DNA sequence: ACCTGAACACCGTTCAAGT
DNA sequence: ACCTGAACACCGTTCAAGT
């Protein structure tokens, strides 16, 4: 199959004919805008949102940009760079207040729910975030917010970084899990198949059978909030602090 | 480059010569054992441990097994199947007690530290575990253990599954993060580069600068344990339960 | 400075054919 | 029942060459 409908080789209107100046783009051939860092990243995010991380290739990305795959390598070093940049672009969408609120717990909660929602907006992002260091400028900026909130809560030194890592791991882990489940169209079918399997082997899974989580789609939010409350309880208990 | 030293086409000792029976393999050509589910998985884990997930291909896996890539498809449907099976093989290494101890918190701790250590034994495993449903028999068996411990602690219904998900996300997230940092040979150099960057932009990162975590390799264990204690504190607080 | 073209060394997977 | 061989439609990346 694979009908290639592009072609793009028609020369119907000769560009060197008299009078053609008026219909020609102004200075250089602006039919396709030039490649740039930002355009590459924006398009990568767009393709990742549409087709997922497995389907993203340098060739597809370049095609979408009206360029050749090899041209991308003037702007980025590797495909991994593209993924890192796309991921940081997701963190850039995280909208955190400039000022911190009166309650540090409220700020922690704002960080967690905010991060979760941008990660869910781009279902490929959480898994990526969980598997590479988050060192982009926007990721660091979001870390700064979490660190400040926790520092206000009395955390310091190694306890501060442990607490920050813990809440971040929770958000990324739960978003990744939610994204991977929701991605599959047959979530409900898979869940009831697993549930049936567990009940059929109830001697091996006496507790798990009957507790396998989440069959309805509205449950995800509450599921996340329960875990978050658990963490906030732990954070608020004074023993945990430095 | 790529010197192919195999060849394997020499017929130095003619297999049909008189007396050759004694030197020939017994019944069928047993130079390479037959392909099997277990052999495929064991070899996949071996290659993943050695070269990482990025380098694993059906062709390399097959070569290592003395077979052709296409032969694998009689035993598994896709490469993803191989990864799922390899991941569950890691969960199979998790050695949990048959009986539960007197303290449910102790059991939760055993689950968390045990899972962490098998995941770190196979540095590719945590990232994988964070990005796909854990439905293999050995993963389910480990979930059963965690569920039972938490049920003993008073969790039930949706609170039980939320608590289980929370501790699992934490273990997988922190193991994944630790694995990815340790994998790179230049961890220390990267860390101090980040640290320098943060200090150079201290107006943007006033709290984060100076708190960027973990420069020494022994710190990982303590880092993990602090987060775990935080979770246990949250779990022990009665408000969190059903 | 930015992009193309050709090339290299790979991929996952299907399917008819062999034993 | 199990494996091979040929083939399809792809990959990431390098590098000399063009403008």
Coordinates of C-alpha atoms (C1' of nucleotides) in Angstrom, one line a residue:
Chain A
X1 CA 0.0 0.0 0.0
X2 CA 1.5 3.3 1.2
X3 CA 0.3 5.7 -1.5
X4 CA 2.7 8.6 -1.6
X5 CA 0.4 11.4 -2.6
X6 CA 3.0 14.2 -2.2
X7 CA 5.2 14.4 -5.3
X8 CA 5.5 18.2 -5.2
X9 CA 7.3 18.3 -8.6
X10 CA 4.8 20.3 -10.7
X11 CA 6.1 23.4 -12.2
X12 CA 2.8 24.7 -13.5
X13 CA 3.5 28.4 -13.0
X14 CA 7.0 29.1 -14.4
X15 CA 8.7 31.3 -11.8
X16 CA 11.0 33.0 -14.2
X17 CA 8.3 34.2 -16.6
X18 CA 7.7 38.0 -17.0
X19 CA 5.4 39.4 -14.3
X20 CA 6.0 36.4 -12.1
X21 CA 7.6 38.7 -9.5
X22 CA 4.2 39.7 -8.2
X23 CA 3.1 36.2 -7.4
X24 CA 6.4 35.0 -6.0
X25 CA 7.2 35.0 -2.3
X26 CA 9.1 38.1 -1.3
X27 CA 12.7 37.3 -0.7
X28 CA 13.5 33.7 -0.5
X29 CA 11.3 30.6 -1.1
X30 CA 9.0 30.9 1.9
X31 CA 6.7 28.1 0.9
X32 CA 8.0 26.3 3.9
X33 CA 9.3 28.3 6.9
X34 CA 12.8 27.6 7.9
X35 CA 13.7 24.9 10.4
X36 CA 14.3 26.1 13.9
X37 CA 14.6 24.7 17.4
X38 CA 11.2 25.8 18.4
X39 CA 9.4 24.6 15.3
X40 CA 11.1 21.2 15.6
X41 CA 10.0 20.9 19.2
X42 CA 6.5 22.1 18.7
X43 CA 6.0 19.7 15.8
X44 CA 7.6 16.8 17.8
X45 CA 5.1 17.4 20.6
X46 CA 2.3 17.5 18.1
X47 CA 3.3 14.2 16.6
X48 CA 3.9 12.6 19.9
X49 CA 0.4 13.7 21.1
X50 CA -1.1 12.2 17.9
X51 CA 0.8 9.0 17.4
X52 CA 2.8 8.3 20.6
X53 CA 6.5 7.9 21.2
X54 CA 6.8 4.6 19.4
X55 CA 5.8 6.1 16.1
X56 CA 8.0 9.2 16.3
X57 CA 10.9 9.0 13.9
X58 CA 13.3 11.6 12.6
X59 CA 12.0 10.9 9.1
X60 CA 8.4 11.5 10.0
X61 CA 9.2 14.6 12.0
X62 CA 11.2 16.0 9.2
X63 CA 8.5 15.2 6.6
X64 CA 6.0 17.0 8.8
X65 CA 8.3 20.0 8.8
X66 CA 8.8 19.9 5.0
X67 CA 12.4 19.0 5.3
X68 CA 14.7 16.0 5.1
X69 CA 15.5 13.9 8.1
X70 CA 19.2 14.7 7.8
X71 CA 18.5 18.4 8.1
X72 CA 17.3 18.0 11.6
X73 CA 20.9 17.1 12.6
X74 CA 22.0 20.6 12.1
X75 CA 19.7 21.7 14.9
X76 CA 19.8 18.7 17.3
X77 CA 22.5 16.1 18.0
X78 CA 20.3 13.1 18.4
X79 CA 16.7 11.9 18.5
X80 CA 17.1 11.7 22.3
X81 CA 17.7 15.4 22.3
X82 CA 14.3 15.9 20.6
X83 CA 12.6 13.8 23.2
X84 CA 14.3 15.7 26.0
X85 CA 13.3 19.0 24.5
X86 CA 9.7 17.8 23.9
X87 CA 9.5 16.7 27.5
X88 CA 10.7 20.0 28.8
X89 CA 8.1 21.7 26.6
X90 CA 5.5 19.8 28.5
X91 CA 6.9 21.1 31.8
X92 CA 6.8 24.6 30.3
X93 CA 3.0 24.2 30.2
X94 CA 2.9 23.7 34.0
X95 CA 1.4 26.9 35.3
X96 CA 2.5 27.6 38.8
X97 CA 1.7 30.7 40.9
X98 CA 4.4 33.3 41.2
X99 CA 3.8 33.8 44.8
X100 CA 3.5 31.0 47.3
X101 CA 0.3 30.7 49.2
X102 CA -0.2 30.8 52.9
X103 CA -0.3 27.0 53.2
X104 CA 2.8 25.0 52.1
X105 CA 0.6 21.9 51.9
X106 CA -1.6 23.8 49.5
X107 CA 1.4 24.6 47.3
X108 CA 2.6 21.0 47.4
X109 CA -0.9 20.0 46.3
X110 CA -0.9 22.6 43.5
X111 CA 2.4 21.3 42.3
X112 CA 1.2 17.7 42.3
X113 CA -2.2 18.3 40.6
X114 CA -0.7 20.8 38.2
X115 CA 2.1 18.5 37.1
X116 CA -0.3 15.6 36.8
X117 CA -2.6 17.5 34.5
X118 CA 0.1 18.6 32.0
X119 CA 1.5 15.0 32.0
X120 CA -2.0 13.6 31.2
X121 CA -2.5 16.2 28.5
X122 CA 0.5 14.6 26.7
X123 CA 0.1 10.8 27.4
X124 CA 3.6 10.0 26.2
X125 CA 5.2 12.4 28.6
X126 CA 4.9 10.7 32.0
X127 CA 6.7 7.5 30.9
X128 CA 9.5 9.6 29.4
X129 CA 9.7 11.7 32.6
X130 CA 10.1 8.5 34.6
X131 CA 13.0 7.2 32.6
X132 CA 15.4 10.1 32.2
X133 CA 16.8 12.9 34.4
X134 CA 14.7 16.0 34.5
X135 CA 17.2 18.7 33.9
X136 CA 15.5 21.0 31.4
X137 CA 15.0 24.6 32.5
X138 CA 11.2 24.2 32.9
X139 CA 11.6 21.0 34.8
X140 CA 14.1 22.7 37.1
X141 CA 11.7 25.6 37.5
X142 CA 9.0 23.3 38.6
X143 CA 11.4 21.5 41.0
X144 CA 12.2 24.9 42.5
X145 CA 8.6 25.5 43.3
X146 CA 8.2 22.1 45.0
X147 CA 11.5 22.6 46.9
X148 CA 10.4 26.0 48.2
X149 CA 7.0 24.7 49.3
X150 CA 8.6 21.9 51.2
X151 CA 11.3 24.1 52.7
X152 CA 8.5 26.3 54.0
X153 CA 7.1 23.2 55.5
X154 CA 10.3 22.7 57.5
X155 CA 12.2 20.3 55.3
X156 CA 15.9 20.9 54.9
X157 CA 19.0 19.3 53.6
X158 CA 18.7 15.6 52.5
X159 CA 15.2 15.5 53.9
X160 CA 14.2 18.2 51.5
X161 CA 15.4 16.4 48.4
X162 CA 14.0 13.1 49.6
X163 CA 10.6 14.6 50.1
X164 CA 10.7 16.4 46.8
X165 CA 11.7 13.2 45.0
X166 CA 9.0 11.2 46.7
X167 CA 6.1 13.5 45.6
X168 CA 7.6 13.8 42.1
X169 CA 7.9 10.0 41.7
X170 CA 4.3 9.6 42.9
X171 CA 3.0 12.1 40.3
X172 CA 5.0 10.7 37.5
X173 CA 4.3 7.1 38.4
X174 CA 0.6 7.5 38.7
X175 CA 0.3 9.7 35.6
X176 CA 2.3 7.1 33.6
X177 CA 0.1 4.3 34.8
X178 CA -3.1 6.2 34.1
X179 CA -1.8 7.2 30.6
X180 CA -0.9 3.6 29.7
X181 CA -4.2 2.2 30.8
X182 CA -6.3 4.9 29.1
X183 CA -4.3 4.6 25.9
X184 CA -5.6 1.2 25.2
X185 CA -9.1 1.2 23.8
X186 CA -9.9 -2.1 25.5
X187 CA -9.2 -0.9 29.1
X188 CA -12.5 -2.2 30.5
X189 CA -12.2 -5.5 28.7
X190 CA -8.6 -6.0 29.9
X191 CA -9.6 -5.1 33.4
X192 CA -12.4 -7.6 33.6
X193 CA -10.2 -10.3 32.0
X194 CA -7.6 -9.7 34.7
X195 CA -10.3 -9.6 37.4
X196 CA -11.7 -13.0 36.1
X197 CA -8.3 -14.5 36.1
X198 CA -7.7 -13.4 39.7
X199 CA -11.0 -14.8 40.9
X200 CA -10.3 -18.0 39.1
X201 CA -7.0 -18.3 41.0
X202 CA -8.4 -17.0 44.3
X203 CA -6.2 -19.3 46.3
X204 CA -3.1 -17.6 44.9
X205 CA -4.6 -14.1 45.1
X206 CA -7.0 -14.1 48.0
X207 CA -6.6 -10.4 48.8
X208 CA -5.9 -9.0 45.3
X209 CA -8.9 -10.8 43.8
X210 CA -11.9 -8.5 44.4
X211 CA -9.7 -5.5 44.9
X212 CA -8.2 -5.1 41.5
X213 CA -8.6 -1.4 41.0
X214 CA -10.6 1.0 38.8
X215 CA -13.1 -0.2 36.4
X216 CA -14.8 3.2 35.7
X217 CA -13.0 6.1 34.1
X218 CA -14.1 8.7 36.7
X219 CA -12.2 6.8 39.4
X220 CA -8.7 7.9 38.3
X221 CA -9.0 11.4 39.9
X222 CA -10.1 10.1 43.2
X223 CA -7.5 7.4 43.1
X224 CA -4.8 10.0 42.6
X225 CA -6.1 12.2 45.3
X226 CA -6.2 9.4 47.9
X227 CA -2.5 8.7 47.3
X228 CA -1.7 12.4 47.4
X229 CA -3.5 12.8 50.7
X230 CA -1.5 9.8 52.0
X231 CA 1.7 11.6 51.1
X232 CA 0.6 14.9 52.5
X233 CA -0.2 13.1 55.8
X234 CA 3.3 11.7 55.8
X235 CA 4.8 15.1 55.0
X236 CA 2.8 16.9 57.7
X237 CA 3.9 14.5 60.4
X238 CA 6.9 16.1 62.0
X239 CA 9.1 13.1 62.4
X240 CA 9.8 13.1 58.6
X241 CA 11.4 16.5 58.6
X242 CA 15.1 17.5 59.0
Chain B
X1 CA 33.9 -2.7 10.2
X2 CA 31.7 -5.5 11.7
X3 CA 33.9 -8.6 11.3
X4 CA 31.6 -11.6 11.1
X5 CA 33.7 -14.3 12.6
X6 CA 31.0 -17.0 12.5
X7 CA 30.7 -18.6 9.2
X8 CA 30.1 -22.1 10.5
X9 CA 30.3 -23.7 7.1
X10 CA 33.4 -25.9 7.6
X11 CA 32.8 -29.6 7.0
X12 CA 36.3 -30.7 8.2
X13 CA 35.1 -34.0 9.8
X14 CA 32.7 -35.7 7.3
X15 CA 29.7 -36.8 9.3
X16 CA 29.0 -39.7 7.0
X17 CA 32.4 -41.4 7.2
X18 CA 32.7 -44.8 8.8
X19 CA 33.1 -44.5 12.6
X20 CA 31.7 -41.1 12.7
X21 CA 28.7 -42.3 14.7
X22 CA 30.8 -42.1 17.9
X23 CA 31.6 -38.5 17.5
X24 CA 28.2 -37.4 16.2
X25 CA 25.5 -36.0 18.5
X26 CA 23.2 -38.6 19.7
X27 CA 19.8 -38.2 18.0
X28 CA 19.2 -34.9 16.3
X29 CA 21.6 -32.0 15.7
X30 CA 22.0 -30.9 19.3
X31 CA 24.7 -28.3 18.6
X32 CA 22.2 -25.7 19.5
X33 CA 19.4 -26.5 21.9
X34 CA 15.9 -25.9 20.6
X35 CA 14.2 -22.6 21.0
X36 CA 11.8 -22.4 23.9
X37 CA 9.9 -19.8 25.8
X38 CA 12.2 -20.0 28.8
X39 CA 15.4 -20.0 26.8
X40 CA 14.2 -16.9 24.9
X41 CA 13.3 -15.0 28.1
X42 CA 16.5 -16.0 30.0
X43 CA 18.6 -14.8 27.0
X44 CA 16.6 -11.6 26.7
X45 CA 17.2 -10.8 30.4
X46 CA 20.9 -11.5 29.9
X47 CA 21.2 -9.2 26.9
X48 CA 19.1 -6.5 28.6
X49 CA 21.4 -6.6 31.6
X50 CA 24.4 -6.4 29.4
X51 CA 23.4 -3.8 26.8
X52 CA 20.2 -2.2 27.9
X53 CA 16.8 -2.0 26.4
X54 CA 17.8 0.3 23.5
X55 CA 20.2 -2.3 22.1
X56 CA 17.9 -5.3 22.3
X57 CA 16.6 -6.4 18.9
X58 CA 14.9 -9.5 17.8
X59 CA 17.9 -10.1 15.5
X60 CA 20.5 -9.9 18.2
X61 CA 18.4 -12.0 20.5
X62 CA 18.0 -14.7 17.9
X63 CA 21.7 -14.6 17.0
X64 CA 22.5 -15.2 20.7
X65 CA 20.2 -18.2 20.6
X66 CA 21.7 -19.6 17.5
X67 CA 18.5 -19.0 15.5
X68 CA 17.1 -16.6 13.0
X69 CA 15.0 -13.6 14.1
X70 CA 12.0 -14.8 12.3
X71 CA 12.0 -18.1 14.2
X72 CA 11.3 -16.2 17.4
X73 CA 7.8 -15.3 16.0
X74 CA 6.7 -18.9 16.4
X75 CA 7.2 -18.5 20.2
X76 CA 6.2 -14.9 20.8
X77 CA 3.8 -12.6 18.9
X78 CA 5.9 -9.4 19.2
X79 CA 9.0 -7.8 20.6
X80 CA 6.8 -6.2 23.2
X81 CA 5.9 -9.7 24.4
X82 CA 9.5 -10.4 25.0
X83 CA 9.9 -7.3 27.1
X84 CA 6.8 -8.1 29.1
X85 CA 8.0 -11.6 29.8
X86 CA 11.5 -10.4 30.7
X87 CA 10.0 -7.9 33.1
X88 CA 7.9 -10.6 34.8
X89 CA 11.1 -12.7 35.1
X90 CA 12.5 -9.9 37.2
X91 CA 9.5 -9.9 39.4
X92 CA 10.0 -13.7 39.7
X93 CA 13.3 -13.0 41.4
X94 CA 11.6 -11.1 44.2
X95 CA 11.8 -13.3 47.2
X96 CA 9.0 -12.6 49.6
X97 CA 8.3 -14.6 52.8
X98 CA 5.5 -17.2 52.7
X99 CA 4.1 -16.1 56.0
X100 CA 3.4 -12.5 56.9
X101 CA 5.2 -11.1 59.9
X102 CA 3.6 -9.7 63.0
X103 CA 4.0 -6.1 61.8
X104 CA 2.2 -5.1 58.7
X105 CA 4.6 -2.2 58.4
X106 CA 7.4 -4.6 58.4
X107 CA 5.8 -6.5 55.5
X108 CA 5.3 -3.3 53.5
X109 CA 8.9 -2.4 54.1
X110 CA 10.0 -5.9 53.0
X111 CA 8.0 -5.5 49.8
X112 CA 9.4 -2.1 49.0
X113 CA 13.1 -2.9 49.7
X114 CA 12.8 -6.3 48.0
X115 CA 11.2 -4.9 44.9
X116 CA 13.7 -2.1 44.8
X117 CA 16.6 -4.5 44.9
X118 CA 15.5 -6.8 42.1
X119 CA 14.7 -3.7 40.0
X120 CA 18.2 -2.4 40.6
X121 CA 19.7 -5.7 39.8
X122 CA 18.3 -5.3 36.3
X123 CA 18.8 -1.6 35.5
X124 CA 16.4 -1.6 32.5
X125 CA 13.6 -3.1 34.5
X126 CA 12.3 -0.1 36.5
X127 CA 11.7 2.2 33.5
X128 CA 9.8 -0.7 31.8
X129 CA 7.8 -1.4 34.9
X130 CA 6.8 2.3 35.1
X131 CA 5.5 2.3 31.5
X132 CA 3.3 -0.7 31.2
X133 CA 0.7 -2.6 33.2
X134 CA 2.1 -5.2 35.5
X135 CA -0.1 -8.1 34.9
X136 CA 2.4 -11.0 34.7
X137 CA 1.9 -13.9 37.2
X138 CA 4.9 -12.9 39.3
X139 CA 4.0 -9.2 39.3
X140 CA 0.5 -10.2 40.5
X141 CA 2.0 -12.4 43.2
X142 CA 4.0 -9.5 44.5
X143 CA 1.0 -7.2 44.4
X144 CA -0.9 -9.9 46.4
X145 CA 1.8 -9.7 49.1
X146 CA 1.5 -5.9 49.3
X147 CA -2.3 -5.9 49.3
X148 CA -2.3 -8.5 52.1
X149 CA 0.1 -6.4 54.2
X150 CA -1.9 -3.3 53.7
X151 CA -5.2 -5.1 54.4
X152 CA -3.8 -6.2 57.7
X153 CA -3.0 -2.6 58.4
X154 CA -6.6 -1.7 58.1
X155 CA -6.9 -0.6 54.4
X156 CA -9.9 -1.8 52.5
X157 CA -11.7 -1.1 49.3
X158 CA -10.5 1.8 47.2
X159 CA -8.2 2.9 49.9
X160 CA -6.4 -0.4 49.7
X161 CA -5.7 -0.2 46.0
X162 CA -4.7 3.5 46.3
X163 CA -2.2 2.7 49.1
X164 CA -0.8 -0.2 47.1
X165 CA -0.5 1.9 44.0
X166 CA 1.3 4.6 45.9
X167 CA 4.0 2.5 47.4
X168 CA 4.5 0.7 44.1
X169 CA 4.9 3.9 42.2
X170 CA 7.4 5.1 44.7
X171 CA 9.6 2.0 44.5
X172 CA 9.4 1.9 40.7
X173 CA 10.0 5.7 40.4
X174 CA 12.9 5.8 42.7
X175 CA 14.5 2.7 41.2
X176 CA 14.1 4.0 37.7
X177 CA 15.7 7.3 38.7
X178 CA 18.5 5.7 40.5
X179 CA 19.2 3.3 37.6
X180 CA 19.2 6.0 35.0
X181 CA 21.7 8.1 37.0
X182 CA 24.0 5.3 37.8
X183 CA 24.0 4.0 34.2
X184 CA 25.8 7.1 33.0
X185 CA 29.5 6.9 33.7
X186 CA 29.7 10.6 34.2
X187 CA 27.2 10.9 37.0
X188 CA 29.4 13.0 39.2
X189 CA 30.4 15.3 36.4
X190 CA 26.8 15.8 35.3
X191 CA 25.7 16.5 38.8
X192 CA 28.3 19.1 39.4
X193 CA 27.5 20.7 36.0
X194 CA 23.9 21.0 37.0
X195 CA 24.9 22.2 40.4
X196 CA 27.1 24.9 38.9
X197 CA 24.3 25.9 36.5
X198 CA 21.8 26.2 39.4
X199 CA 24.2 28.4 41.4
X200 CA 24.9 30.6 38.4
X201 CA 21.1 31.2 38.2
X202 CA 20.5 31.4 41.9
X203 CA 17.9 34.1 41.4
X204 CA 15.8 31.6 39.4
X205 CA 16.5 28.7 41.7
X206 CA 17.1 30.1 45.1
X207 CA 16.0 27.0 47.0
X208 CA 17.0 24.3 44.5
X209 CA 20.5 25.6 44.2
X210 CA 22.5 24.2 47.1
X211 CA 20.0 21.4 47.5
X212 CA 20.5 19.5 44.3
X213 CA 20.6 16.0 45.6
X214 CA 23.2 13.2 45.8
X215 CA 26.7 13.6 44.8
X216 CA 28.1 10.4 46.4
X217 CA 27.1 6.9 45.5
X218 CA 26.3 5.7 49.0
X219 CA 23.6 8.2 49.4
X220 CA 21.0 6.4 47.2
X221 CA 20.1 3.9 49.9
X222 CA 19.4 6.5 52.6
X223 CA 17.6 8.6 50.0
X224 CA 15.3 5.7 49.3
X225 CA 14.7 4.9 53.0
X226 CA 13.8 8.5 53.8
X227 CA 11.0 8.5 51.2
X228 CA 9.9 5.1 52.4
X229 CA 9.7 6.2 56.0
X230 CA 7.6 9.2 54.8
X231 CA 5.2 6.8 53.1
X232 CA 5.0 4.5 56.1
X233 CA 4.3 7.5 58.3
X234 CA 1.4 8.4 56.0
X235 CA 0.1 4.8 55.9
X236 CA 0.3 4.5 59.7
X237 CA -1.8 7.6 60.3
X238 CA -5.3 6.4 60.6
X239 CA -7.0 9.1 58.6
X240 CA -5.7 7.5 55.4
X241 CA -7.5 4.2 55.8
X242 CA -10.9 3.0 54.7
Chain C
dA1 C1' 24.7 29.1 8.0
dC2 C1' 21.7 25.9 6.7
dC3 C1' 20.0 22.1 3.9
dT4 C1' 20.3 18.0 0.6
dG5 C1' 21.5 13.3 -1.2
dA6 C1' 23.6 9.3 -1.0
dA7 C1' 25.0 5.9 1.8
dC8 C1' 25.7 2.7 6.0
dA9 C1' 24.3 -0.4 9.1
dC10 C1' 20.7 -1.5 11.0
dC11 C1' 15.3 -2.4 12.5
dG12 C1' 10.2 -5.5 13.4
dT13 C1' 7.3 -8.4 11.1
dT14 C1' 4.9 -11.4 7.4
dC15 C1' 4.6 -15.4 4.9
dA16 C1' 5.5 -19.1 1.8
dA17 C1' 8.5 -22.8 2.0
dG18 C1' 11.1 -26.3 4.0
dT19 C1' 11.8 -30.4 7.5
Chain D
dA1 C1' 5.6 -28.7 15.2
dC2 C1' 9.2 -25.9 14.5
dC3 C1' 12.5 -23.3 11.8
dT4 C1' 14.4 -20.9 7.5
dG5 C1' 14.8 -17.4 3.6
dA6 C1' 13.3 -13.8 1.1
dA7 C1' 11.1 -9.8 1.3
dC8 C1' 8.7 -5.3 2.9
dA9 C1' 8.7 -1.1 4.8
dC10 C1' 11.0 1.0 7.7
dC11 C1' 14.9 3.0 11.2
dG12 C1' 19.2 6.7 13.3
dT13 C1' 23.1 8.8 11.9
dT14 C1' 27.3 10.4 9.1
dC15 C1' 29.3 13.1 5.8
dA16 C1' 30.5 15.2 1.5
dA17 C1' 28.3 18.3 -1.3
dG18 C1' 25.4 22.1 -2.5
dT19 C1' 23.5 27.1 -1.8

